[in-house]
XYZ file of N, CA and C in Angstrom:
204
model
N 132.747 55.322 132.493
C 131.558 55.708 133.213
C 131.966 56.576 134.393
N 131.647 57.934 134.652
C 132.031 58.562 135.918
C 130.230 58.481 136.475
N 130.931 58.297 137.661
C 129.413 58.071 139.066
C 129.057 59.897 138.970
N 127.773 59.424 138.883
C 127.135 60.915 139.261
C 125.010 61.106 139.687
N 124.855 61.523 139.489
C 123.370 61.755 140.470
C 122.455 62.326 139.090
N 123.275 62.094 137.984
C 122.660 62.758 136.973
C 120.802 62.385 136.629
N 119.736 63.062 136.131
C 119.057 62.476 135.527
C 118.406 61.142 134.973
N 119.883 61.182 134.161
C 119.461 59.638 133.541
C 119.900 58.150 134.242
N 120.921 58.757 135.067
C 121.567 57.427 136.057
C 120.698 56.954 137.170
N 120.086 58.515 137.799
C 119.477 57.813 138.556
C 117.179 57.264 138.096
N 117.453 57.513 136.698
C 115.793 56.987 136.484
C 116.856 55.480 136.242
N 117.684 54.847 135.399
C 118.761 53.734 136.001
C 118.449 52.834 136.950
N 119.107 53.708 138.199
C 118.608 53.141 139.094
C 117.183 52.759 139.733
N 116.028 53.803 139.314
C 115.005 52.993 139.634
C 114.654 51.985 138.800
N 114.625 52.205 137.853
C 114.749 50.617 136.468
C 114.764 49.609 137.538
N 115.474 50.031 138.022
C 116.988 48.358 138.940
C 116.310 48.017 139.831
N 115.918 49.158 140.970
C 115.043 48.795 141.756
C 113.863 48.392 141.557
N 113.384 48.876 140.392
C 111.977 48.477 140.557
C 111.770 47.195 140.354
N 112.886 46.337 139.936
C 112.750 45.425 138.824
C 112.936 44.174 140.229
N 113.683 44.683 141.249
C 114.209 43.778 142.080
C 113.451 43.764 143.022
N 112.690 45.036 143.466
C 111.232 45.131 144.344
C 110.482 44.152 143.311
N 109.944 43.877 142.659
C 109.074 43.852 142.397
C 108.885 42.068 141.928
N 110.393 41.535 141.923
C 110.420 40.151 142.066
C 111.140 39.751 143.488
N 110.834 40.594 144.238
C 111.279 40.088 145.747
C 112.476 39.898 146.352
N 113.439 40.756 145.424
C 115.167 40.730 145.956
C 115.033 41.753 146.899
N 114.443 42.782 146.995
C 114.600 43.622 147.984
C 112.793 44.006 148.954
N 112.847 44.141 149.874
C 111.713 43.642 150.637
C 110.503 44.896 150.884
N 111.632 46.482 151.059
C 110.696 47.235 151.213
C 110.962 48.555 149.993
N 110.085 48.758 149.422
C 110.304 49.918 148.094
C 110.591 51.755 149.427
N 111.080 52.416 148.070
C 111.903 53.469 148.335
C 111.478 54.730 147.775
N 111.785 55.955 147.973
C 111.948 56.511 146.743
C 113.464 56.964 146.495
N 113.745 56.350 144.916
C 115.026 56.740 144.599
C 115.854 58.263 144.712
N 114.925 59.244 144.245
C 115.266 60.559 144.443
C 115.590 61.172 145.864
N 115.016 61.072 146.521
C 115.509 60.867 148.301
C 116.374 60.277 148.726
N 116.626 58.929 148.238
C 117.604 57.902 149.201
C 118.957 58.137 148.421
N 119.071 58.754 147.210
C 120.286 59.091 146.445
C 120.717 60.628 147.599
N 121.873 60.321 148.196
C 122.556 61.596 148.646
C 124.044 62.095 148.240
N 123.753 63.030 147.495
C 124.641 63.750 146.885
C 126.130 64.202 147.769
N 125.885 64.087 148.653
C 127.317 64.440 149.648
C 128.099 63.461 149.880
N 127.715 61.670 149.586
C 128.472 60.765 149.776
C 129.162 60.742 148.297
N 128.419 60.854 147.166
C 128.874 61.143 146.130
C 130.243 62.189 146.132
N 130.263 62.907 146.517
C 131.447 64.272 146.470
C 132.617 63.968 147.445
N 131.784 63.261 148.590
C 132.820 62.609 149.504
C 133.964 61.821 148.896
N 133.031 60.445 148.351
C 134.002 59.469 147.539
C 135.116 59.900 146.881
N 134.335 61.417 145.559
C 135.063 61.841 144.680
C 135.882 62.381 144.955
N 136.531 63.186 146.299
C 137.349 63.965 147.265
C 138.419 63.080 147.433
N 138.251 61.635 148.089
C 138.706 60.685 148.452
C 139.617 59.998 147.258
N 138.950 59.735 145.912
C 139.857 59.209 144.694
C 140.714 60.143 144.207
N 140.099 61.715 143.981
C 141.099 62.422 143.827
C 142.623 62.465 144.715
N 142.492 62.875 145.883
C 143.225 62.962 146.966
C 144.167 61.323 147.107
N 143.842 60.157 146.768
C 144.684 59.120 145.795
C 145.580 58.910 145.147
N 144.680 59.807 144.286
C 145.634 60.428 143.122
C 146.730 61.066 142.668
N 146.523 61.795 143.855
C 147.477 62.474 144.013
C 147.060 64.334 143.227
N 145.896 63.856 142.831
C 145.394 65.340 142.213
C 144.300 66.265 143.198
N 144.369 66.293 144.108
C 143.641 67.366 144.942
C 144.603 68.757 144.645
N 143.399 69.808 144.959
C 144.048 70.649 145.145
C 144.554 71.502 143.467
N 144.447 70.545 142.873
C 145.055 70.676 141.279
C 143.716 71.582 140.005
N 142.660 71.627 140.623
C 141.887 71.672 140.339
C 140.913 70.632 139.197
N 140.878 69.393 139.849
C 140.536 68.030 139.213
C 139.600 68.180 139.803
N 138.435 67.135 138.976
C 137.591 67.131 139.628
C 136.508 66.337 138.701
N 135.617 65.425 139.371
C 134.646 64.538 138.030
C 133.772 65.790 137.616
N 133.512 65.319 136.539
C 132.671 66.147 135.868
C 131.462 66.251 136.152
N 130.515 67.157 136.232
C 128.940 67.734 137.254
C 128.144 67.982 135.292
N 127.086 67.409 135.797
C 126.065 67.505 134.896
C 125.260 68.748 134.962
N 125.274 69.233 133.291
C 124.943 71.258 133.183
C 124.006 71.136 133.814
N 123.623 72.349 134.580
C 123.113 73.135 135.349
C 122.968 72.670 137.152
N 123.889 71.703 137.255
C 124.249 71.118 138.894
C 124.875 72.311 139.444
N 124.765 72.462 140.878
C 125.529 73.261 141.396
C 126.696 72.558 141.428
């Protein structure tokens, strides 16, 4: 599974949320498309690479077609 902001991961995640709003695990609803930020995402991925020892190498997780 690579983490990504794709489409289908994040309708996913509202699944999840909705499911947990809606039996009272979480208290106030959201919207998923907003509260998902794409720069902590790239951050992380910067961070495992650079681990790795593969920065710089041109590695990199894979971006879903037509993402910048």
């Amino acid at each position: 599974m690579v983490p990504s902001l794709s489409a289908q991961n994040l309708q996913c995640i509202k699944i999840g949320k909705d499911f947990m709003f809606s039996h009272g695990y979480i208290k106030n609803d959201f919207d998923v498309e907003k509260w998902a930020a794409p720069e902590f995402l790239e951050q992380a991925a910067i961070e495992v690479l650079r681990r790795n020892g593969r920065e710089g190498a041109g590695a990199s997780f894979p971006r879903e077609a037509g993402s910048k």
